[in-house]
mmCIF file of C-alpha atoms in Angstrom:
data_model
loop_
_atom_site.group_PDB
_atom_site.id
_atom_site.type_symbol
_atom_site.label_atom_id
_atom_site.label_comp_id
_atom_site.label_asym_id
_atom_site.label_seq_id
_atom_site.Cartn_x
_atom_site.Cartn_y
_atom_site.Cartn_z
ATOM 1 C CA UNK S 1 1.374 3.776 24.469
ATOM 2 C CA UNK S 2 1.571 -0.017 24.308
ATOM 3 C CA UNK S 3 1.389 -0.699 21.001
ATOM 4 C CA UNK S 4 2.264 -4.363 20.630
ATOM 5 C CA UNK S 5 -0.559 -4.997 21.967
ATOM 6 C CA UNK S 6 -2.844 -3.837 19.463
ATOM 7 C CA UNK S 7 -4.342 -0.868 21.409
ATOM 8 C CA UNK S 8 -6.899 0.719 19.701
ATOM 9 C CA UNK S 9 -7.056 4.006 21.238
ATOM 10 C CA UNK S 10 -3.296 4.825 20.949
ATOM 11 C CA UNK S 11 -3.560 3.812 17.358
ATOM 12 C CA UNK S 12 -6.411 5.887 16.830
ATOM 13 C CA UNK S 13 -3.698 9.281 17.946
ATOM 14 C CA UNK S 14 -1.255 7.652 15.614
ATOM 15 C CA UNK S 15 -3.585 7.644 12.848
ATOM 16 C CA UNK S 16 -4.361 11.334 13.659
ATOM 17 C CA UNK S 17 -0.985 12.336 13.907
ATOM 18 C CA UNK S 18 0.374 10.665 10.693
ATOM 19 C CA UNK S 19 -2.793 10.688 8.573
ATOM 20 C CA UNK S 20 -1.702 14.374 6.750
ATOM 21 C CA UNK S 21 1.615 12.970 5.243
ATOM 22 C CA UNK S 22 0.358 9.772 3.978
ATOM 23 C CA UNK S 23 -1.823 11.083 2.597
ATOM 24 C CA UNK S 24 -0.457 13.570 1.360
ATOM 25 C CA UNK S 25 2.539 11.035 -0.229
ATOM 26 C CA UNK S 26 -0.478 9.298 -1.110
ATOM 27 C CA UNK S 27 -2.011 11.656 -3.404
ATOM 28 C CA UNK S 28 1.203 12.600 -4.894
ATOM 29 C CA UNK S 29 2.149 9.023 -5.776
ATOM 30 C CA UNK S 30 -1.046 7.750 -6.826
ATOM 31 C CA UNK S 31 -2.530 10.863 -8.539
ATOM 32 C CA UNK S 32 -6.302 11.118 -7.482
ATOM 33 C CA UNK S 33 -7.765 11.687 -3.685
ATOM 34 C CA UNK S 34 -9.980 8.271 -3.782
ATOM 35 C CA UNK S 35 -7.027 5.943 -4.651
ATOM 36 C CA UNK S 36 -5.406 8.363 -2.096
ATOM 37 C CA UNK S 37 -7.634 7.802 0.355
ATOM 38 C CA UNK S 38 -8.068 4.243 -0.092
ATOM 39 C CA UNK S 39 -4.403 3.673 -0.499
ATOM 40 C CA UNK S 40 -3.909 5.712 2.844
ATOM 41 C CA UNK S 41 -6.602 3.673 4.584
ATOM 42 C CA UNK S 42 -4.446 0.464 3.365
ATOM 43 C CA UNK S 43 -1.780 1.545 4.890
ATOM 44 C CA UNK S 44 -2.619 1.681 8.520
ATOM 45 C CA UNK S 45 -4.741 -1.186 8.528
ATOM 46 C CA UNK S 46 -1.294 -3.227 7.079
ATOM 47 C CA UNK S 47 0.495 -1.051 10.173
ATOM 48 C CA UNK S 48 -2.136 -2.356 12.566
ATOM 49 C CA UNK S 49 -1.921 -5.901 11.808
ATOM 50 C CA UNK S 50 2.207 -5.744 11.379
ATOM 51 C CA UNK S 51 2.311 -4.048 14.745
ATOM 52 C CA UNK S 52 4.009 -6.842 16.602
ATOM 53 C CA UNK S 53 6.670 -6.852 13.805
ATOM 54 C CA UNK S 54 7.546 -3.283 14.545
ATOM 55 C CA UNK S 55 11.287 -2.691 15.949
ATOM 56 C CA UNK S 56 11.376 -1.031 19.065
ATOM 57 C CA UNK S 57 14.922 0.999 17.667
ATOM 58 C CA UNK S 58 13.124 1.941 14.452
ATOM 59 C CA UNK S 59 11.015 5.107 14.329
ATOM 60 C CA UNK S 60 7.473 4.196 13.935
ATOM 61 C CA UNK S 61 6.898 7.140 11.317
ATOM 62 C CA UNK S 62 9.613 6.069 9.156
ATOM 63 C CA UNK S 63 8.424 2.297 9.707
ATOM 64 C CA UNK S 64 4.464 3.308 8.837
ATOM 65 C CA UNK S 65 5.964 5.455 5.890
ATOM 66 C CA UNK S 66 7.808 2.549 4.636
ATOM 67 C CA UNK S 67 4.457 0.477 4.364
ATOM 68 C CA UNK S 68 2.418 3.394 2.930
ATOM 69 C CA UNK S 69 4.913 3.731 0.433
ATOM 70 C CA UNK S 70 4.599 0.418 -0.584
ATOM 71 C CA UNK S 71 1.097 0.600 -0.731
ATOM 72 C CA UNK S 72 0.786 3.593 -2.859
ATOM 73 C CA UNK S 73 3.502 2.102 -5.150
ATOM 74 C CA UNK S 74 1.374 -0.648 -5.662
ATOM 75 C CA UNK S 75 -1.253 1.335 -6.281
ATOM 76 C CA UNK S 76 0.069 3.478 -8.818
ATOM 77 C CA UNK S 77 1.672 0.910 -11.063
ATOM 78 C CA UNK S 78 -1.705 -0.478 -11.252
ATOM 79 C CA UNK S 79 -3.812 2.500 -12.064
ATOM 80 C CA UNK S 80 -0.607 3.606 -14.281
ATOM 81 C CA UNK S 81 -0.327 0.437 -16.430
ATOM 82 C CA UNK S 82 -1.835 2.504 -19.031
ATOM 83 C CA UNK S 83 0.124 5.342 -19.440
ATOM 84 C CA UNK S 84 3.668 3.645 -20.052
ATOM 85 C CA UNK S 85 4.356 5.965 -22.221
ATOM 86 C CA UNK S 86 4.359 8.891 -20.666
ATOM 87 C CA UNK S 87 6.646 7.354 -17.609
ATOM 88 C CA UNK S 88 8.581 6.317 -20.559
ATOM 89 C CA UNK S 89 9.100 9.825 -22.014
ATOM 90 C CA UNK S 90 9.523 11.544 -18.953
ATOM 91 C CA UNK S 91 12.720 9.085 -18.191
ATOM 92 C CA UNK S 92 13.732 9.392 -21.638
ATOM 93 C CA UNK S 93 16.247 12.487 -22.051
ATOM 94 C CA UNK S 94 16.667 13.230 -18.395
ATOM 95 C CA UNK S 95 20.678 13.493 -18.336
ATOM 96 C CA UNK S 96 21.044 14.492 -22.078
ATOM 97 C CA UNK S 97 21.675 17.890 -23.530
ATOM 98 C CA UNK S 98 19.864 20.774 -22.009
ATOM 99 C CA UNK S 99 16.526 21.157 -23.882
ATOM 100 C CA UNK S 100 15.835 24.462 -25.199
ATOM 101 C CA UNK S 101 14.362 26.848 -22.136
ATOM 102 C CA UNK S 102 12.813 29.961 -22.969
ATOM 103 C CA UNK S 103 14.267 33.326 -20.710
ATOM 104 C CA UNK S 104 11.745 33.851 -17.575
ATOM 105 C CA UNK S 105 14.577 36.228 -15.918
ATOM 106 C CA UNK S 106 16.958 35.883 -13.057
ATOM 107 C CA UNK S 107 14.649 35.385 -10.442
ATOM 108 C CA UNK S 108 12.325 31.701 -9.878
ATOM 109 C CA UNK S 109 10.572 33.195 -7.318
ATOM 110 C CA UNK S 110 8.743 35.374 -9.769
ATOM 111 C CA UNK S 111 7.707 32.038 -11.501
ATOM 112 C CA UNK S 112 6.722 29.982 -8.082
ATOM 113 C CA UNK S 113 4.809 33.007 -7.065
ATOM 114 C CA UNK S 114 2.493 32.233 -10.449
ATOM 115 C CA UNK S 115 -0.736 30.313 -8.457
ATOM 116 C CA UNK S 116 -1.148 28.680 -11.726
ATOM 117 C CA UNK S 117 2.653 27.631 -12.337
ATOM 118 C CA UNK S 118 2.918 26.309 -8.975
ATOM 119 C CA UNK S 119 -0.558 23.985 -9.053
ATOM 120 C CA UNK S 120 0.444 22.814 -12.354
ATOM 121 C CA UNK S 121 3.767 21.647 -10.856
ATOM 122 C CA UNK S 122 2.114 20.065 -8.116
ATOM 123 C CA UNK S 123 -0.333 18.334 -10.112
ATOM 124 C CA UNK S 124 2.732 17.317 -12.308
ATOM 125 C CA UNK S 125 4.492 15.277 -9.618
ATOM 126 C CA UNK S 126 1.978 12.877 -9.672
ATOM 127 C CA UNK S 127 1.812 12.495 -13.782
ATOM 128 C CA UNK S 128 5.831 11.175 -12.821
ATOM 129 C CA UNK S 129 6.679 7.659 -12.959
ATOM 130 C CA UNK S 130 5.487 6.513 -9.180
ATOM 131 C CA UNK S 131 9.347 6.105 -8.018
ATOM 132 C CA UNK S 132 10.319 9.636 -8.787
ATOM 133 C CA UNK S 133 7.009 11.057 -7.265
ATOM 134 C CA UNK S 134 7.848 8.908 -4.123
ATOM 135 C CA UNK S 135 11.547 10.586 -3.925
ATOM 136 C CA UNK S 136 10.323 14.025 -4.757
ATOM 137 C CA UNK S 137 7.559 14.058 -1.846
ATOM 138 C CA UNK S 138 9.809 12.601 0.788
ATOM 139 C CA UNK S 139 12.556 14.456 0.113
ATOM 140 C CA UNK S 140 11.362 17.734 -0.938
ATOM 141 C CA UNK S 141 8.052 17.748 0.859
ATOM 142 C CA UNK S 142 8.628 15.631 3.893
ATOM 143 C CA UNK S 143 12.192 16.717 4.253
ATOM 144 C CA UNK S 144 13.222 12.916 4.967
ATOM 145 C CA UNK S 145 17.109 12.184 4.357
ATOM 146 C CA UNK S 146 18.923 10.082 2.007
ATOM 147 C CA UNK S 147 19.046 6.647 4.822
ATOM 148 C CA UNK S 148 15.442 7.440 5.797
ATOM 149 C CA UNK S 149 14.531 7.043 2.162
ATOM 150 C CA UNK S 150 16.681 4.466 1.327
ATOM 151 C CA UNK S 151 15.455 2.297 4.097
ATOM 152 C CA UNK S 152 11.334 3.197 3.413
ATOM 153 C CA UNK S 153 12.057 2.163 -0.970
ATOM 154 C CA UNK S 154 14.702 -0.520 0.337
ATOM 155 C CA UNK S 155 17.082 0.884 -2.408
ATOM 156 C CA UNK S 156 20.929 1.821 -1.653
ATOM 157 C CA UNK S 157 21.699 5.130 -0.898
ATOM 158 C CA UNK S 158 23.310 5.791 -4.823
ATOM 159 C CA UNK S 159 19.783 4.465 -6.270
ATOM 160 C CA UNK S 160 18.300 7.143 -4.216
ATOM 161 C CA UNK S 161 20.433 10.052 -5.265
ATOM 162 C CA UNK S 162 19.775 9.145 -8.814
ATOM 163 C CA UNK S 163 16.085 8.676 -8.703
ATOM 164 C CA UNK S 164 16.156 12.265 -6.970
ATOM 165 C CA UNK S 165 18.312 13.894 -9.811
ATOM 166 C CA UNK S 166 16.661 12.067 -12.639
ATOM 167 C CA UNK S 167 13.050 12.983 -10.832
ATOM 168 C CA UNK S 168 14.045 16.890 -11.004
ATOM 169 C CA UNK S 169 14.745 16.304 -14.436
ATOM 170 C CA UNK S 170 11.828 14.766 -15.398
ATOM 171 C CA UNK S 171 9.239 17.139 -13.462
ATOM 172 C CA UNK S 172 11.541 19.856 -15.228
ATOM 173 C CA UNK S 173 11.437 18.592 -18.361
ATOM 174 C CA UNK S 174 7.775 17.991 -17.843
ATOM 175 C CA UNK S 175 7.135 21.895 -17.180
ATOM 176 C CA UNK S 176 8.882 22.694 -20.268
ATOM 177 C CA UNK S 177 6.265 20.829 -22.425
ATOM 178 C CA UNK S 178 3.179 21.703 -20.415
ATOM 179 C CA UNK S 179 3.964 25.815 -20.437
ATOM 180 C CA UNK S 180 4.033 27.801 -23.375
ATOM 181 C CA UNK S 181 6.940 29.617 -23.417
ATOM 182 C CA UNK S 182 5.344 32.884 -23.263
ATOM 183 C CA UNK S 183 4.023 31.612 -19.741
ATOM 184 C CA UNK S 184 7.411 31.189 -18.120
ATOM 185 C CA UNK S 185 8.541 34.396 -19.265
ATOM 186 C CA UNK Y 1 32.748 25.427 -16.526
ATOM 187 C CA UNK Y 2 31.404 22.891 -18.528
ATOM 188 C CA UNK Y 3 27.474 23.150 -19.244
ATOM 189 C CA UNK Y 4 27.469 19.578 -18.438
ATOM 190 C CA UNK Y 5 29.433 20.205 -15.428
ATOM 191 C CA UNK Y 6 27.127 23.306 -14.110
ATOM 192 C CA UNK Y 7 24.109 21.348 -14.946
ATOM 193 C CA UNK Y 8 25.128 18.960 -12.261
ATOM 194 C CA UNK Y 9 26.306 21.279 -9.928
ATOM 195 C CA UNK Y 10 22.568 23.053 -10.150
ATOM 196 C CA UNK Y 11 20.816 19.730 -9.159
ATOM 197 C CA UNK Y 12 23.750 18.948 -6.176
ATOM 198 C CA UNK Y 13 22.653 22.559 -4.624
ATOM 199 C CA UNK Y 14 19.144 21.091 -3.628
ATOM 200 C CA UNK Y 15 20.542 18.374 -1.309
ATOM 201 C CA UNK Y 16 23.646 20.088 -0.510
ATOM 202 C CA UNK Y 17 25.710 23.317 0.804
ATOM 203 C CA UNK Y 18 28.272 24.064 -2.625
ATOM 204 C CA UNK Y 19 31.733 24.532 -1.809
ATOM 205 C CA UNK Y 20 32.689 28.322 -1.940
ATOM 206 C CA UNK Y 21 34.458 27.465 -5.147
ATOM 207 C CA UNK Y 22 32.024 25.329 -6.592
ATOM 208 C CA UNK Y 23 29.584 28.606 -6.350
ATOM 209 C CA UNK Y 24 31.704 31.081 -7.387
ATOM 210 C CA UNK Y 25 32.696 28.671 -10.577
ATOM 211 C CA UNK Y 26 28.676 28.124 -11.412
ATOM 212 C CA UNK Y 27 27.857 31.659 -10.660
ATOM 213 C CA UNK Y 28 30.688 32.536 -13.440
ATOM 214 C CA UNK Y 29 29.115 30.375 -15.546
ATOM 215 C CA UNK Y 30 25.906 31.528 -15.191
ATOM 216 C CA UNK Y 31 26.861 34.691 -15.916
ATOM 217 C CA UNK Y 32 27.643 34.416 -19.381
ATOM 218 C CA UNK Y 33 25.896 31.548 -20.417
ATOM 219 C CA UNK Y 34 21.921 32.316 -21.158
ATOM 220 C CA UNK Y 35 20.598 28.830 -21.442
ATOM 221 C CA UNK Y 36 22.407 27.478 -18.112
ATOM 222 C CA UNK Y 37 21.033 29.852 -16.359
ATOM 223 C CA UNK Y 38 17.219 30.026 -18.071
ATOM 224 C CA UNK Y 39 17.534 25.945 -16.444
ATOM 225 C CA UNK Y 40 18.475 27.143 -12.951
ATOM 226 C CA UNK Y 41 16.398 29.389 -12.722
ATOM 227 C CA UNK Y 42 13.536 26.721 -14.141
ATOM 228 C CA UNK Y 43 14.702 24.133 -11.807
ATOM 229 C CA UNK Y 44 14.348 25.693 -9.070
ATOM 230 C CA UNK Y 45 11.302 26.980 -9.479
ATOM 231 C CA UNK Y 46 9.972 23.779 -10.130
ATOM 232 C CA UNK Y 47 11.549 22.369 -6.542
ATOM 233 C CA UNK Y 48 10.425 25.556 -4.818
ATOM 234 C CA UNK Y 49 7.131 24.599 -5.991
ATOM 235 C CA UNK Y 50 7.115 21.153 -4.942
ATOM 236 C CA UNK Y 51 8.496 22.614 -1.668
ATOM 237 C CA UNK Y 52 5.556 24.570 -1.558
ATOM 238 C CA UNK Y 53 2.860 21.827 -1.809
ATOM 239 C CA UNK Y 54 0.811 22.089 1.013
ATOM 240 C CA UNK Y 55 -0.195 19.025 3.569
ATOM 241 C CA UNK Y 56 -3.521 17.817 2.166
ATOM 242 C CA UNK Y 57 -5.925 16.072 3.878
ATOM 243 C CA UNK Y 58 -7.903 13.615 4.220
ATOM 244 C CA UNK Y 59 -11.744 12.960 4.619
ATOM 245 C CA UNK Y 60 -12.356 14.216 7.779
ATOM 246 C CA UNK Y 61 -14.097 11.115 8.615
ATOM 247 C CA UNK Y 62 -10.540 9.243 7.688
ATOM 248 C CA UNK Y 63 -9.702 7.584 11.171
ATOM 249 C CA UNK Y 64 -13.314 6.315 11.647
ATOM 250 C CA UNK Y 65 -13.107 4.796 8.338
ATOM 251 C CA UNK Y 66 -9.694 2.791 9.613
ATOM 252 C CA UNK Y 67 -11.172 2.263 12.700
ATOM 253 C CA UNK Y 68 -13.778 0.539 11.373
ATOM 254 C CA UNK Y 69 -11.567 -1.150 9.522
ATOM 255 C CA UNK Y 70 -9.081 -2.771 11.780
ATOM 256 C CA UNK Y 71 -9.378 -6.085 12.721
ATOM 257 C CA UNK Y 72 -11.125 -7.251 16.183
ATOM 258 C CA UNK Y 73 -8.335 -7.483 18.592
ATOM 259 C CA UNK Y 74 -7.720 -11.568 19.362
ATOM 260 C CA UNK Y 75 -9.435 -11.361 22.964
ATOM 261 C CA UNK Y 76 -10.830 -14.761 22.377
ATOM 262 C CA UNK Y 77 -15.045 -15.196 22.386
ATOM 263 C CA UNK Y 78 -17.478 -14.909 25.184
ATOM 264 C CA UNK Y 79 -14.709 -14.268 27.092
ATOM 265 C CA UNK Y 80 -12.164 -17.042 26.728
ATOM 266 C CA UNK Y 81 -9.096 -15.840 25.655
ATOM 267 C CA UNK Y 82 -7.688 -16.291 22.196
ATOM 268 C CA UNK Y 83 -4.657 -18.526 23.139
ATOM 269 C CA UNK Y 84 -7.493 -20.834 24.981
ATOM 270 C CA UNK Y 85 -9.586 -21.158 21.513
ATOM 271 C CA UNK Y 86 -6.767 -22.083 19.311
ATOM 272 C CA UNK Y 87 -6.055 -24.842 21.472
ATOM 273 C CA UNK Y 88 -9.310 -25.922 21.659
ATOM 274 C CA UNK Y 89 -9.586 -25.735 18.065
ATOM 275 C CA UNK Y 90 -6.521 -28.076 17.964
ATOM 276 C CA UNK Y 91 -7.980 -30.098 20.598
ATOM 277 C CA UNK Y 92 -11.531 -30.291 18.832
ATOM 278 C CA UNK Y 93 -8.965 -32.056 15.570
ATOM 279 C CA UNK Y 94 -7.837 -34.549 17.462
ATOM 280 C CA UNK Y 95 -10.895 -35.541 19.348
ATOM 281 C CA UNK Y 96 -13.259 -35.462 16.467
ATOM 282 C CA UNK Y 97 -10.363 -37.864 14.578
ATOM 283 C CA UNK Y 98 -10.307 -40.583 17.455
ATOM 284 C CA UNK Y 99 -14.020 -40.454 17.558
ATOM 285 C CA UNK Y 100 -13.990 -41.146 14.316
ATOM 286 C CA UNK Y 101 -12.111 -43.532 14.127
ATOM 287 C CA UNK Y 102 -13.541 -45.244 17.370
ATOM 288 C CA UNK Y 103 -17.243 -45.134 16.608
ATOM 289 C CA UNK Y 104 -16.518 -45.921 12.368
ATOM 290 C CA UNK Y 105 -18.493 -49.248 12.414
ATOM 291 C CA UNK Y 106 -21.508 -47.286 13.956
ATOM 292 C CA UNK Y 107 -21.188 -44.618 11.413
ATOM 293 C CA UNK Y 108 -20.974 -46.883 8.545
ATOM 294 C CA UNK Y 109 -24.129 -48.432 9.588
ATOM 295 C CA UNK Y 110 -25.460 -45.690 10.162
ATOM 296 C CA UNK Y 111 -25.075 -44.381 7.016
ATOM 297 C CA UNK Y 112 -26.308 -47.733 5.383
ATOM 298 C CA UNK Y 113 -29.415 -46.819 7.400
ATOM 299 C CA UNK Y 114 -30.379 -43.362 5.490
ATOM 300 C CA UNK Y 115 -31.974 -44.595 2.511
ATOM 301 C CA UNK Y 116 -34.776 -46.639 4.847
ATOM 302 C CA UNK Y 117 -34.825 -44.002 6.943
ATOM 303 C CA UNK Y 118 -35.675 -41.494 3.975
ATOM 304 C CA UNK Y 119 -38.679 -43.757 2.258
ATOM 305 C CA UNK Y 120 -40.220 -44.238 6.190
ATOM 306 C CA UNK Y 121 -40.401 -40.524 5.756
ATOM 307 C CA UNK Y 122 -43.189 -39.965 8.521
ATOM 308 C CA UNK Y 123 -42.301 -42.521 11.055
ATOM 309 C CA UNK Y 124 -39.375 -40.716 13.192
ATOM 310 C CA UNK Y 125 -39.602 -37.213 12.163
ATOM 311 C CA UNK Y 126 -41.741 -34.746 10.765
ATOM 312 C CA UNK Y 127 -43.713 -35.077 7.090
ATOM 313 C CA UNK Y 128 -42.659 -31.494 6.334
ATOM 314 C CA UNK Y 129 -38.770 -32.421 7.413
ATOM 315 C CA UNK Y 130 -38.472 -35.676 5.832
ATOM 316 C CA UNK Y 131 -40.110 -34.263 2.602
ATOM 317 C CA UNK Y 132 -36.754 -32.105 2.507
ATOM 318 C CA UNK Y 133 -34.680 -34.848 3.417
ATOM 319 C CA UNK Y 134 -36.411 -37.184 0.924
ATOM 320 C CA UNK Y 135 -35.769 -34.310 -1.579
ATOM 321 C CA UNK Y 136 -32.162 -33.531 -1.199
ATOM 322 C CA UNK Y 137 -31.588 -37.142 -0.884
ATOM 323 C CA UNK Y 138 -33.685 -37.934 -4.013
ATOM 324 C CA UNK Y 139 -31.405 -35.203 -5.886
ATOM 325 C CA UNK Y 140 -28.246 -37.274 -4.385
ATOM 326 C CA UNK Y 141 -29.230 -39.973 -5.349
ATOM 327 C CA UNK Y 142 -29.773 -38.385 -9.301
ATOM 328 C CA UNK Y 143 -26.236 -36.712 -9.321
ATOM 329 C CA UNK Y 144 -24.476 -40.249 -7.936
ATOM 330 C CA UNK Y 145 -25.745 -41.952 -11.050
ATOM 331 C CA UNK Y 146 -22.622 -39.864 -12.831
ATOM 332 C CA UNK Y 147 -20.246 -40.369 -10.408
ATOM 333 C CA UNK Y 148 -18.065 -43.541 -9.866
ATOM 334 C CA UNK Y 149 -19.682 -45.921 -7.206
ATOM 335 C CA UNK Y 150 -18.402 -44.149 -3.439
ATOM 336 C CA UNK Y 151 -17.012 -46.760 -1.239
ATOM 337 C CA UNK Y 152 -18.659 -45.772 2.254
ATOM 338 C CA UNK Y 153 -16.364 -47.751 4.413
ATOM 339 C CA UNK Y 154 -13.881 -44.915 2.975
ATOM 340 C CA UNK Y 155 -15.858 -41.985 2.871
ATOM 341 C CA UNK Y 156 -17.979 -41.764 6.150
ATOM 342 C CA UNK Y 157 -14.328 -41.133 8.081
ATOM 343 C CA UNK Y 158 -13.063 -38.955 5.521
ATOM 344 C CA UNK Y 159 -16.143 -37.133 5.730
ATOM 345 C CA UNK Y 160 -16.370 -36.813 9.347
ATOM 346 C CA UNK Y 161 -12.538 -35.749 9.495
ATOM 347 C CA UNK Y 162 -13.354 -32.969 6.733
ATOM 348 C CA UNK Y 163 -16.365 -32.139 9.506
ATOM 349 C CA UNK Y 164 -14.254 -32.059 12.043
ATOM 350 C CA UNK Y 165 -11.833 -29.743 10.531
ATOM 351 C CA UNK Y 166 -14.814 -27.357 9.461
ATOM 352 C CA UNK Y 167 -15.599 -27.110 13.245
ATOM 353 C CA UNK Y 168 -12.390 -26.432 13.961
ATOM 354 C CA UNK Y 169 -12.337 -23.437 11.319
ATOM 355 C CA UNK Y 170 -15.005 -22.198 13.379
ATOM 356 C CA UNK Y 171 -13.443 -22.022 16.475
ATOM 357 C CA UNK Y 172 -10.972 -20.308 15.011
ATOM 358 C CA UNK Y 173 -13.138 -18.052 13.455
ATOM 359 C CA UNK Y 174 -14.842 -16.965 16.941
ATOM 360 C CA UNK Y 175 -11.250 -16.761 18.360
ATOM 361 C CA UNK Y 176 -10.513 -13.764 16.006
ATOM 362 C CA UNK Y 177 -13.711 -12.252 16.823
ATOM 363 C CA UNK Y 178 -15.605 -13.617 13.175
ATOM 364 C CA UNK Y 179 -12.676 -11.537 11.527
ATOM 365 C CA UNK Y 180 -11.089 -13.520 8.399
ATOM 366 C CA UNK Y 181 -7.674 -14.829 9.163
ATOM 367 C CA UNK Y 182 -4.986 -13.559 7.170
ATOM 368 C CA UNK Y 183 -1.302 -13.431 6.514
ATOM 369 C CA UNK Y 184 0.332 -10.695 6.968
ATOM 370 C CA UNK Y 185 1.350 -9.096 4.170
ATOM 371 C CA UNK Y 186 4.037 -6.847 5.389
ATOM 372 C CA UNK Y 187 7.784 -7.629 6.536
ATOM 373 C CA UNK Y 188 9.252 -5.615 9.083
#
């Protein structure tokens, strides 16, 4: 596929191919499946018209994930101006002492296998500040690794790793507050 | 074990393989200590959940939509390649400017000319045409009364430069297929 070129046809199978995990990372990041959609849309248009900037060593997923990314983080600060507070208290507390977690038995599996525990989760990741939604999905979702991630958020390697262990915390401590106890027994 | 030291251990085992002693310490701790293990058991339920998500999609009318979207490859206009416009756009500049500058006696007199021209009204063109003329010059001449007095030895070449740039826009505009220009917004 020449590409550099602008080819409209082989972008069309590239669009096809990638269009599930943007927007998938999409949705996650930006919360709603219209900004989603719009944000994804964004995104390969920018790829189109970048295409002659595009390294012929890079990858081209990691390169068109890299420009989604920025998209959707875009788009999420904006739509999330209002809800600093919540970002705010969901960083707050992360690394402290261990908050009080009620018994749900030995086994998480018992608790993913809970339809209603597992949607809620989902739906938490994108209630997240956008960065720690963005390192959640591409690590846990997309299974990208530490450089891959580091080059798409142009952060070092450490800022990664943090973002990652502070976003577990978050979406954990999130889960806490949203269940009632009695539901993660 | 530390709590503080277990709790880290619990997050290091998403992103990587424990040492054998590392595991063996944290299950010890786990053992004994309820609220340690109530938050790995928690945690990972949470990541097995995100784990979990499923691929969504998108509209299934998504590519169309960027398709549709995407700017006109620059193939030029009526055939004439792209390269070939810009230059002529370039081109179109420069010879507009020398014209200009050439011919600027005959435009100034020329444009000494337009007020006789627009109270002969029927003479050289049209009643219904120089009634329009006569109006939007009529109107000109209304909102000049609160402007300073325009010197139009000046202003015919800066006008015809500011023309001449216009056409050039156009050009351009046909080179990229009517599509607006823009900068890219994304670095490599």
């Amino acid at each position: 596929m020449d590409l550099s070129e602008g080819s409209r046809p082989a972008f069309a199978s590239l669009i096809e191919r990638h269009k599930g995990s943007i927007f998938s990372m999409a949705l996650r990041v930006v919360g709603n499946r219209e900004d989603a959609e719009e944000a994804a849309q964004d995104a390969f248009v920018r790829a189109f018209r970048a295409l002659s900037k595009f390294r012929r060593d890079a990858k081209f997923g990691t390169w068109l994930y890299r420009i989604a990314m920025n998209v959707c983080l875009t788009k999420a600060r904006q739509s999330r101006l209002d809800v600093t507070s919540i970002d705010a208290s969901a960083e707050d507390d992360v690394d402290s002492a261990p908050l009080q977690i009620p018994d749900h038995g030995d086994n998480p599996d018992r608790l993913v296998e809970r339809s209603e525990f597992k949607d809620r989760v989902q739906n938490m990741i994108a209630s997240l500040p956008p960065k720690y939604s963005a390192v959640l999905t591409m690590y846990h979702m997309q299974d990208l690794s530490y450089e891959e991630m580091s080059e798409t958020l142009d952060l070092p390697i450490g800022t990664v790793k943090a973002h990652l262990f502070r976003a577990r915390g978050a979406l954990k401590k999130l889960a806490i507050t949203a269940f009632e106890p009695q539901e993660l027994r | 074990m530390e709590c503080h030291t277990s709790l880290t251990l619990i997050q290091e085992s998403f992103e990587r393989i424990l040492s054998s002693i590392e595991q063996r310490e944290l299950d010890d701790h786990l053992l004994t200590c309820k609220n340690c293990r109530a938050e790995a058991v928690l945690l990972t339920g949470v990541v097995n959940a995100v784990k979990e998500t499923p691929l969504e999609m998108p509209s299934h009318d998504f590519t169309l939509h960027v398709m549709d979207r995407l700017p006109v490859p620059v193939s030029g206009f009526l055939g004439i390649p792209g390269d070939v416009m810009r230059v002529a756009a370039a081109a179109a500049i420069v010879v507009a400017t020398f014209l200009t500058w050439l011919y600027q006696d005959s435009l100034i007199q020329i444009s000494k000319r337009i007020p006789e021209t627009a109270s002969i009204g029927t003479d050289s063109v049209s009643p219904y045409f120089a009634q329009i003329f006569g109006s939007i010059y009529g109107s000109w001449q209304y909102m000049a009364t609160f402007l300073p007095p325009i010197d139009m030895d000046v202003a015919i070449p800066v006008l015809s430069v500011l023309i001449a740039i216009g056409v050039a826009q156009v050009v351009l505009r046909m080179a990229h297929g009517f599509e607006p220009v823009e900068l890219d917004e994304v670095t490599s």
